[in-house]
PDB file of C-alpha atoms in Angstrom:
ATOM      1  CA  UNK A  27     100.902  75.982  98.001  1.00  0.00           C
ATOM      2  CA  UNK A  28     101.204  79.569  98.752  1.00  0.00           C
ATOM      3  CA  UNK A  29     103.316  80.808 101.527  1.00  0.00           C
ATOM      4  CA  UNK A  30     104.773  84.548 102.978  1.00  0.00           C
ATOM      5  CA  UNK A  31     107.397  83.780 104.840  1.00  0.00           C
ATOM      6  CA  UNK A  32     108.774  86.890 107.223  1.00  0.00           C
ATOM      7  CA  UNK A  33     111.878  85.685 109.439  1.00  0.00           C
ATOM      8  CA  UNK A  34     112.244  88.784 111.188  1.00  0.00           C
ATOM      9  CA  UNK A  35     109.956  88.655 114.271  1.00  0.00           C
ATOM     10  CA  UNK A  36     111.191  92.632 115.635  1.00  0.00           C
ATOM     11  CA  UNK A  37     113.447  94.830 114.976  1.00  0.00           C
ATOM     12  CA  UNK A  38     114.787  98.194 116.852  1.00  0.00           C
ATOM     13  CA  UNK A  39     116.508 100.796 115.869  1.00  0.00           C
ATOM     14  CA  UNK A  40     117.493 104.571 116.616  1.00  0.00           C
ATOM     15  CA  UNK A  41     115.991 106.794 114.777  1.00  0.00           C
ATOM     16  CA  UNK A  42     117.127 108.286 111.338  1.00  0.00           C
ATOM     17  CA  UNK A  43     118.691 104.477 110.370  1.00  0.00           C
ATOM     18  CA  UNK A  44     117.660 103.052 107.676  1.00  0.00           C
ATOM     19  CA  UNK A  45     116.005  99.684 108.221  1.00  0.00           C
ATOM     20  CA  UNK A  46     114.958  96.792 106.055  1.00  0.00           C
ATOM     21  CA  UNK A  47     112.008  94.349 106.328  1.00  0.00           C
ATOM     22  CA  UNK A  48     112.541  91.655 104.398  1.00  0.00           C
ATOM     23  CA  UNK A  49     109.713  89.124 102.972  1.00  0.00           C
ATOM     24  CA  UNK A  50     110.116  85.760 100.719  1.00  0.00           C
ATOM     25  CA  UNK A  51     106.948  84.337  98.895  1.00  0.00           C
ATOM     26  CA  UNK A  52     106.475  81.060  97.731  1.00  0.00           C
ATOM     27  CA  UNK A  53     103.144  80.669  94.228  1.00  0.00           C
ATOM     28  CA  UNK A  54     103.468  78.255  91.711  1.00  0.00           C
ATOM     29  CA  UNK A  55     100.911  81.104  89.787  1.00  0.00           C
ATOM     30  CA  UNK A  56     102.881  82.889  87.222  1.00  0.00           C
ATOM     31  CA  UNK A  57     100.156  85.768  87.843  1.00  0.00           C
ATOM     32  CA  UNK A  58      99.705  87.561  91.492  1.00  0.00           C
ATOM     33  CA  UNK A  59     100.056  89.932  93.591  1.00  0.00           C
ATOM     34  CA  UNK A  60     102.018  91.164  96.632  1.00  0.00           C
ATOM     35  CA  UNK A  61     101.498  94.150  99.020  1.00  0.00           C
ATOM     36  CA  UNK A  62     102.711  95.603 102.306  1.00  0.00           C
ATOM     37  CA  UNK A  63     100.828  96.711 105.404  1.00  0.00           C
ATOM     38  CA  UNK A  64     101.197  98.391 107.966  1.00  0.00           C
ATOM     39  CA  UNK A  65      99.701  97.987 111.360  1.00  0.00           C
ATOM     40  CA  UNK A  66     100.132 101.174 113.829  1.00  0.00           C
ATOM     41  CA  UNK A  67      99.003 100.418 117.577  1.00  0.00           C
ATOM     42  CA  UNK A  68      95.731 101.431 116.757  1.00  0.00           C
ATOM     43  CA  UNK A  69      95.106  98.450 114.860  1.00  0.00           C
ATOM     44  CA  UNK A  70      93.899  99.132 111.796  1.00  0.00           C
ATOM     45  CA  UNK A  71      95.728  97.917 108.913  1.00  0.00           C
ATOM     46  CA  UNK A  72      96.828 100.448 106.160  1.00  0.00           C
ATOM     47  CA  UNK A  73      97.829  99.498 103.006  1.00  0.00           C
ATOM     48  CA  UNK A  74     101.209 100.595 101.607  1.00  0.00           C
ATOM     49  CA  UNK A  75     101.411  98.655  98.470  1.00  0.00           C
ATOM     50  CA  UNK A  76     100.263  96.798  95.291  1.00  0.00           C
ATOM     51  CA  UNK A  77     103.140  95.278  92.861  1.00  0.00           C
ATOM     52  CA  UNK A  78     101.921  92.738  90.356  1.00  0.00           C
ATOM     53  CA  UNK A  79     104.180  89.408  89.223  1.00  0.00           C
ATOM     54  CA  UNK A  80     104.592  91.176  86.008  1.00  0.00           C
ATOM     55  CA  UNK A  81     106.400  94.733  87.330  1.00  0.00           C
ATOM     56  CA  UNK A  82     110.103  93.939  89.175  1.00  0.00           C
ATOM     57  CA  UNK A  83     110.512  97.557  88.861  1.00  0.00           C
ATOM     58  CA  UNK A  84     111.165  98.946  92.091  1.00  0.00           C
ATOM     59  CA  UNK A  85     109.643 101.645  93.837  1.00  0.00           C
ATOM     60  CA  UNK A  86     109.790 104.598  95.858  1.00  0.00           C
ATOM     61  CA  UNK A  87     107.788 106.678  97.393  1.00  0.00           C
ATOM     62  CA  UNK A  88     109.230 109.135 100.354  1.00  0.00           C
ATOM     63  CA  UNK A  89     111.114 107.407 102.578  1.00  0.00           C
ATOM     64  CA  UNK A  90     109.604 103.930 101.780  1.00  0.00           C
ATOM     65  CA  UNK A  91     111.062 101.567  98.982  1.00  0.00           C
ATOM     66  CA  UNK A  92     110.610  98.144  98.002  1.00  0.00           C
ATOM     67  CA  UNK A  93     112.562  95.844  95.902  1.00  0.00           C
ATOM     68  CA  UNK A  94     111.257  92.978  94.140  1.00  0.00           C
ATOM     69  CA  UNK A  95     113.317  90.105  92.793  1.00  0.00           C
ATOM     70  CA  UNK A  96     110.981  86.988  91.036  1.00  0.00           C
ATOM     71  CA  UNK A  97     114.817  85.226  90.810  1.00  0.00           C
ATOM     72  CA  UNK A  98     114.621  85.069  94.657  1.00  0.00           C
ATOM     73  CA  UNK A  99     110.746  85.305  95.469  1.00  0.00           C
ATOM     74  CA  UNK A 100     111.437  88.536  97.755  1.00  0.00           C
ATOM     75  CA  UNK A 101     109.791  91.257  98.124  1.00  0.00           C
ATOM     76  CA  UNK A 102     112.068  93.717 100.493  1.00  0.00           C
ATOM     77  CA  UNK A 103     110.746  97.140 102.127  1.00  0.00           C
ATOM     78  CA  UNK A 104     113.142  99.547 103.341  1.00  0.00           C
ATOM     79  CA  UNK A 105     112.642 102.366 104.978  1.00  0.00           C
ATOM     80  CA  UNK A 106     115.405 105.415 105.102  1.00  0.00           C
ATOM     81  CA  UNK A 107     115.714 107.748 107.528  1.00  0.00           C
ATOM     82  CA  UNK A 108     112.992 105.566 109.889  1.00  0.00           C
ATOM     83  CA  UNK A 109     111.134 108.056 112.440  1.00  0.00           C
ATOM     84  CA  UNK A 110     109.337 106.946 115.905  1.00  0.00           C
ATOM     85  CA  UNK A 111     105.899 107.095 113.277  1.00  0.00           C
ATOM     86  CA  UNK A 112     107.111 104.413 112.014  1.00  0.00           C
ATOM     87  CA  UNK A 113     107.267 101.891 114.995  1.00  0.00           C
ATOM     88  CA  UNK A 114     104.479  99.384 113.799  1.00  0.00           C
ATOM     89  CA  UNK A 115     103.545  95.496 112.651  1.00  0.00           C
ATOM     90  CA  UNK A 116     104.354  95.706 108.842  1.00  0.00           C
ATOM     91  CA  UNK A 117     102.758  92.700 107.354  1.00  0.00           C
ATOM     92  CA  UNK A 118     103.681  91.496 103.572  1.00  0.00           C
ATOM     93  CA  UNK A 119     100.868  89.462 101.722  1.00  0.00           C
ATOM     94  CA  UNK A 120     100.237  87.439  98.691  1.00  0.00           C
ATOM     95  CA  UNK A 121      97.379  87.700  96.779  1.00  0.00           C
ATOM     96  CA  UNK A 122      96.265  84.687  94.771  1.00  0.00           C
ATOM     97  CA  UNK A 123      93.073  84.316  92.444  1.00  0.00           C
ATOM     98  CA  UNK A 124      90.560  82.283  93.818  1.00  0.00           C
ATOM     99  CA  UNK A 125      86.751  81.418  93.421  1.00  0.00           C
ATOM    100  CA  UNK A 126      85.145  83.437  90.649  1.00  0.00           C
ATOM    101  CA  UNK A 127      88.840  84.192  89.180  1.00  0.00           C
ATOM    102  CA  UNK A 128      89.274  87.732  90.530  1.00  0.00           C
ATOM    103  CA  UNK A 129      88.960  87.082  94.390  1.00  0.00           C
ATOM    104  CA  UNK A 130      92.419  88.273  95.941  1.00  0.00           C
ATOM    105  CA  UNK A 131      92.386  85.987  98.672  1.00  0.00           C
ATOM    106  CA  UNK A 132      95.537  87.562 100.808  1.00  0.00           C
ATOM    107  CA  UNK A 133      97.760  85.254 102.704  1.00  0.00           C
ATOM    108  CA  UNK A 134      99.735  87.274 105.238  1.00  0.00           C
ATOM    109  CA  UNK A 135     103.338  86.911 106.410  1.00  0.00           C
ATOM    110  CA  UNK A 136     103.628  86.541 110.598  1.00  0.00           C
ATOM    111  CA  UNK A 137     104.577  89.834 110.823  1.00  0.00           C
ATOM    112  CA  UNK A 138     107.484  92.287 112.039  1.00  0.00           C
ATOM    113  CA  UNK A 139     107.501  94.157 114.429  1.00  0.00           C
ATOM    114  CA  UNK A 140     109.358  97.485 114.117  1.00  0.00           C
ATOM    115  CA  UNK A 141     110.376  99.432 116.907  1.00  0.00           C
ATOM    116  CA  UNK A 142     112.348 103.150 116.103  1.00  0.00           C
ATOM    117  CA  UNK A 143     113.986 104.429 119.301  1.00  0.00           C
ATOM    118  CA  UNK A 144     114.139 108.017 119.368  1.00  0.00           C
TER     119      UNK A 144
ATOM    120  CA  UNK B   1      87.626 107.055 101.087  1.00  0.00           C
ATOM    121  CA  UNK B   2      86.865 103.365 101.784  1.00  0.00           C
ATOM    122  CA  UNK B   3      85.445 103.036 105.098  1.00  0.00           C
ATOM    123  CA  UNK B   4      85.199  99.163 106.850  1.00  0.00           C
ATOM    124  CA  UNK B   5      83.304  99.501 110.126  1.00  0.00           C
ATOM    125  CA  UNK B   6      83.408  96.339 112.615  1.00  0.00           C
ATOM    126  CA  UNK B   7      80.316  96.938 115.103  1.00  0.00           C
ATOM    127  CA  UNK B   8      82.504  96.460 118.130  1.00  0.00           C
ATOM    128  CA  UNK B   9      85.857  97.265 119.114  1.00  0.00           C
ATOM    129  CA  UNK B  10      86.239  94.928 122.152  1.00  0.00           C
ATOM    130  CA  UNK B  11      84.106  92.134 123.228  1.00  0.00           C
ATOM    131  CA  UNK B  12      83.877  89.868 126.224  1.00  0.00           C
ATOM    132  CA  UNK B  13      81.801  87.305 126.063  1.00  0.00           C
ATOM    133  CA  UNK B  14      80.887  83.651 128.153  1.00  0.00           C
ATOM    134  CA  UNK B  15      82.183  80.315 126.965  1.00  0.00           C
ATOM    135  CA  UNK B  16      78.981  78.713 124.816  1.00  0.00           C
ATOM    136  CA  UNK B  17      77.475  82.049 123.871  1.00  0.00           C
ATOM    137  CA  UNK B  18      76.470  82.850 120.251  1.00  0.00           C
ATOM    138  CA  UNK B  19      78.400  85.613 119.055  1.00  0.00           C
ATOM    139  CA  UNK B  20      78.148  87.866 116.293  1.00  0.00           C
ATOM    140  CA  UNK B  21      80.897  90.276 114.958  1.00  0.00           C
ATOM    141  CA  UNK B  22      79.402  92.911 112.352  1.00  0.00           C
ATOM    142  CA  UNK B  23      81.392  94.349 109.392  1.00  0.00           C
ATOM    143  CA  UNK B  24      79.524  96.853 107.328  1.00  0.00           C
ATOM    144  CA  UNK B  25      81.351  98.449 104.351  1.00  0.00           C
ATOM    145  CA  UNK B  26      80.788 101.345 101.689  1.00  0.00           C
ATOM    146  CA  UNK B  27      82.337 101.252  98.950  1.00  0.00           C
ATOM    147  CA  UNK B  28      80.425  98.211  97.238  1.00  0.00           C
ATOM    148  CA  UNK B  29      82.632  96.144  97.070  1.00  0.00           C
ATOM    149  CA  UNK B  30      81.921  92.747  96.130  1.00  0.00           C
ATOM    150  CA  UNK B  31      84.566  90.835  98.054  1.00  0.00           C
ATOM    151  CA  UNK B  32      84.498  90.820 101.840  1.00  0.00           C
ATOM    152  CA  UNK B  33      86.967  88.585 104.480  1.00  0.00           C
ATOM    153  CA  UNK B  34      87.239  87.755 108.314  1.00  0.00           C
ATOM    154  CA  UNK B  35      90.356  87.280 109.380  1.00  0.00           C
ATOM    155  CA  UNK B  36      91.753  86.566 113.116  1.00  0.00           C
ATOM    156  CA  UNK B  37      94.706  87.820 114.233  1.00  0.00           C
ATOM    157  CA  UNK B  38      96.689  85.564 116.549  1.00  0.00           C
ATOM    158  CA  UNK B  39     100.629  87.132 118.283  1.00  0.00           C
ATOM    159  CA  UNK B  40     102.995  84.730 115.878  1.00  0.00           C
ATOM    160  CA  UNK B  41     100.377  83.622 113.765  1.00  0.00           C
ATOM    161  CA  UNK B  42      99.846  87.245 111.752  1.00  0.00           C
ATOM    162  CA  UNK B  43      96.142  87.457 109.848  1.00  0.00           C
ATOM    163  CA  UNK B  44      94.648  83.470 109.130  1.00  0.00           C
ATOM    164  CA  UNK B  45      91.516  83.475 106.713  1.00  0.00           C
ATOM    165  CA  UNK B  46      88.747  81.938 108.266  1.00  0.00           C
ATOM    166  CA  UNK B  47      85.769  82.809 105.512  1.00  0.00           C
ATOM    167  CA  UNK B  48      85.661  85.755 102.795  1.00  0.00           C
ATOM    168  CA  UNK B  49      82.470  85.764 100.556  1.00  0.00           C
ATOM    169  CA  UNK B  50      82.697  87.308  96.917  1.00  0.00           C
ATOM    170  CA  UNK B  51      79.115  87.858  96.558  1.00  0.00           C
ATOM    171  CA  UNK B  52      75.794  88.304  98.126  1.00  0.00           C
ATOM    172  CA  UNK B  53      74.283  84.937  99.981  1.00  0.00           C
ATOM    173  CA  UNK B  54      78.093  83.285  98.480  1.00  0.00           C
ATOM    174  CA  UNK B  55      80.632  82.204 100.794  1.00  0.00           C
ATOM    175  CA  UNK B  56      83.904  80.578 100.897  1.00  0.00           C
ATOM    176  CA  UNK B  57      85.865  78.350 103.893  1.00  0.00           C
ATOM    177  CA  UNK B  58      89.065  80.338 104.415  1.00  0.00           C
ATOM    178  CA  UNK B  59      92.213  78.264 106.308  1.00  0.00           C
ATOM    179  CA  UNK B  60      90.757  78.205 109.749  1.00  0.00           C
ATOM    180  CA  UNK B  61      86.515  77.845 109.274  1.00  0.00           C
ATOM    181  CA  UNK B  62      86.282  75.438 112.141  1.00  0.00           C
ATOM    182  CA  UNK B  63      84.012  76.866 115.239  1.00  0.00           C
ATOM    183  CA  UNK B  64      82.751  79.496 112.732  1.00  0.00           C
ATOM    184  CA  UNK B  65      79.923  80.421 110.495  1.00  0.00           C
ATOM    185  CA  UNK B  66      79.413  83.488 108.214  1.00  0.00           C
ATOM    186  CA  UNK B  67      76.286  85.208 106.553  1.00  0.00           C
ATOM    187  CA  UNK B  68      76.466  87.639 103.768  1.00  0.00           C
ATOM    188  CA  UNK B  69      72.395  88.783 103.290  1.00  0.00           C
ATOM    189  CA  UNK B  70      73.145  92.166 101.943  1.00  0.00           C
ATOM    190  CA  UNK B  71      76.373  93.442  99.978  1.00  0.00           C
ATOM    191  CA  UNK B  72      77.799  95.828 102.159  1.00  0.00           C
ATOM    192  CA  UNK B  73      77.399  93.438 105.428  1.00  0.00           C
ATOM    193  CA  UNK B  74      79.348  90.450 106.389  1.00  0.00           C
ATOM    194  CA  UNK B  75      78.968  88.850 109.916  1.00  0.00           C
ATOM    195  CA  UNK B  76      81.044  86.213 111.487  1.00  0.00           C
ATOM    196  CA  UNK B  77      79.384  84.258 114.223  1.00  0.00           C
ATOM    197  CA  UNK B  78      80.844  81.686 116.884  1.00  0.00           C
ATOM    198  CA  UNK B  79      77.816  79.025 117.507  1.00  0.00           C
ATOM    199  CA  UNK B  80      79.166  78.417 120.956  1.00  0.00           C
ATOM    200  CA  UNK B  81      82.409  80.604 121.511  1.00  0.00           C
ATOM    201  CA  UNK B  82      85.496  79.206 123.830  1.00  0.00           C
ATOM    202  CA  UNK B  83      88.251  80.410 124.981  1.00  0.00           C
ATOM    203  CA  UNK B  84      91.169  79.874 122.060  1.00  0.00           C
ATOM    204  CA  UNK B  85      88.376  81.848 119.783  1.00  0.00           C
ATOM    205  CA  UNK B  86      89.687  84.761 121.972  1.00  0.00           C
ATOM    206  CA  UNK B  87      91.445  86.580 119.452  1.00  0.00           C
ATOM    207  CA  UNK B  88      91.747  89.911 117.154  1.00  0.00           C
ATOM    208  CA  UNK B  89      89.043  89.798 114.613  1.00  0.00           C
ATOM    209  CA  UNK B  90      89.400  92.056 111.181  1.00  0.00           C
ATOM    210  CA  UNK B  91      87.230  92.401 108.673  1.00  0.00           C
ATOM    211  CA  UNK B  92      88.048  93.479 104.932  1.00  0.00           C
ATOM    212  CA  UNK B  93      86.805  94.396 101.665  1.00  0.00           C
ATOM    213  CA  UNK B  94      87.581  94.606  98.205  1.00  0.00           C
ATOM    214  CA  UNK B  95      87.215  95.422  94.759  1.00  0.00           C
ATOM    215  CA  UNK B  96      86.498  93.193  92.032  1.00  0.00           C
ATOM    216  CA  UNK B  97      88.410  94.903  88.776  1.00  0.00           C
ATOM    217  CA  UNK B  98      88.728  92.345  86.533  1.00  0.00           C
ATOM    218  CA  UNK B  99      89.845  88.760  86.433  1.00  0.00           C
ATOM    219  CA  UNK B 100      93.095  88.134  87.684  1.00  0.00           C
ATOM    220  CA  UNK B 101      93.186  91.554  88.514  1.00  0.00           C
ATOM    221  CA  UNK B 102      93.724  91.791  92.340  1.00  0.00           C
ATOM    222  CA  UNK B 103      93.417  94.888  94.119  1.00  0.00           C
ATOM    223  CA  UNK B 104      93.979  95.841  97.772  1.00  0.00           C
ATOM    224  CA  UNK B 105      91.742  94.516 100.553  1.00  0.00           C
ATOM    225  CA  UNK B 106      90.627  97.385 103.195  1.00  0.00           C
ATOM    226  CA  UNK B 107      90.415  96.554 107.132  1.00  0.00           C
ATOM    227  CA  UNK B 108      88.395  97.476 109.721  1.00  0.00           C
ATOM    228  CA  UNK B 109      89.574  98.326 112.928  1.00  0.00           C
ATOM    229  CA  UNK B 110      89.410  95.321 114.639  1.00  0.00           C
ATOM    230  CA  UNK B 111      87.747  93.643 117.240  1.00  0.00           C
ATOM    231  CA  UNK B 112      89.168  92.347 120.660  1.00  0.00           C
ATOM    232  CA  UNK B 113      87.062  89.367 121.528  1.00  0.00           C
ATOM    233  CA  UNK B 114      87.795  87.602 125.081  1.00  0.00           C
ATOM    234  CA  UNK B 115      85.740  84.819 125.325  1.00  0.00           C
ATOM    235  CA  UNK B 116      85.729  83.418 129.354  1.00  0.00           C
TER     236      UNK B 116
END
């Protein structure tokens, strides 16, 4: 069975911390996919992120990082310097192939909730 | 840029109406998902379809039916909606690369249904 598990429900900080979201997975596919989204108050979801099974590099762009780890099914966001822009639902997914073999079927993690306090 | 448009952004409808949610996308993309969006519950499938007239039962189908006549539209319908199908509806799309090769889904705003 596939699974995102998210334990952290919110968060808040001041600006200018550095926060981290964290996200565990659970596939028994040696082949998928995970991403990050982010959900402003507006509601639309914007994606952040594709990393396949295959690259454990980690990654930065900006202010954003993630760090993926197979050995511990994780797939950890941080975010340096955070800014009041930032307050959002960040949602991690896994993508798993379904019906006609490319079909990314995400299942979504519950969600956190960050709030930046200026 | 991708564009996902859901007909509605908020919607209040009667307990036992028909309801129809429209998603219209246009970037042909052959995959295209519901999902509803429940506080501690994040985004549960309920049908995607990966082709015209093709459709699949996501996690939660139950109270729900989908059509898919045309590629770039995919509605979700409640036969006879009640009130814990009041919820935030989001349609998405994506690409078909290759197989096994999953890319990113793109949302549509959202719609606030209230069914009472």
């Amino acid at each position: 069975a596939q699974k995102v598990t998210q334990a952290q429900t919110e968060i808040s900080v001041v600006e200018k911390e550095d926060v981290t979201l964290d996200c565990v997975y659970e596939t028994r596919d040696t082949t998928y996919y995970l991403f990050w989204y982010k959900q402003p108050p507006s509601g639309e979801l914007v994606f952040l992120i594709r990393r396949n099974s295959f690259d454990e590099q980690n990654e930065i762009s900006g202010r954003y990082s993630w760090n993926f780890q197979k050995s511990t099914s994780s797939f950890n966001f941080t975010i340096t310097a955070s800014q009041v822009v930032d307050s959002a639902v960040y949602f991690c997914a896994l993508s798993v192939t379904g019906y006609g073999g490319a079909t990314n079927k995400l299942i979504f993690g519950t969600g956190t909730l960050l709030a930046v306090q200026p | 840029d991708v564009k996902v448009t859901q007909s509605s952004r908020y919607l209040v409808k009667r307990t036992g109406e028909k309801v129809f949610l429209e998603c219209v996308q246009d970037m042909d993309h052959e995959n295209m998902f519901w999902y509803r969006q429940d506080p501690g519950l994040g985004l549960r499938l309920i049908y995607f379809s990966y082709d015209v007239k093709m459709k699949e039962k996501g996690d939660i189908p139950e109270g729900y039916s989908v059509s898919r006549e045309k590629k770039e539209r995919f509605s979700l319908i409640l036969e006879s909606a009640s009130t814990n199908q009041t919820s935030m509806y989001l349609c998405a799309s994506s690409l078909i690369v290759r197989r096994r090769m999953n890319t990113e889904a793109f949302f549509g705003q959202g719609t606030r249904l209230t069914v009472v």
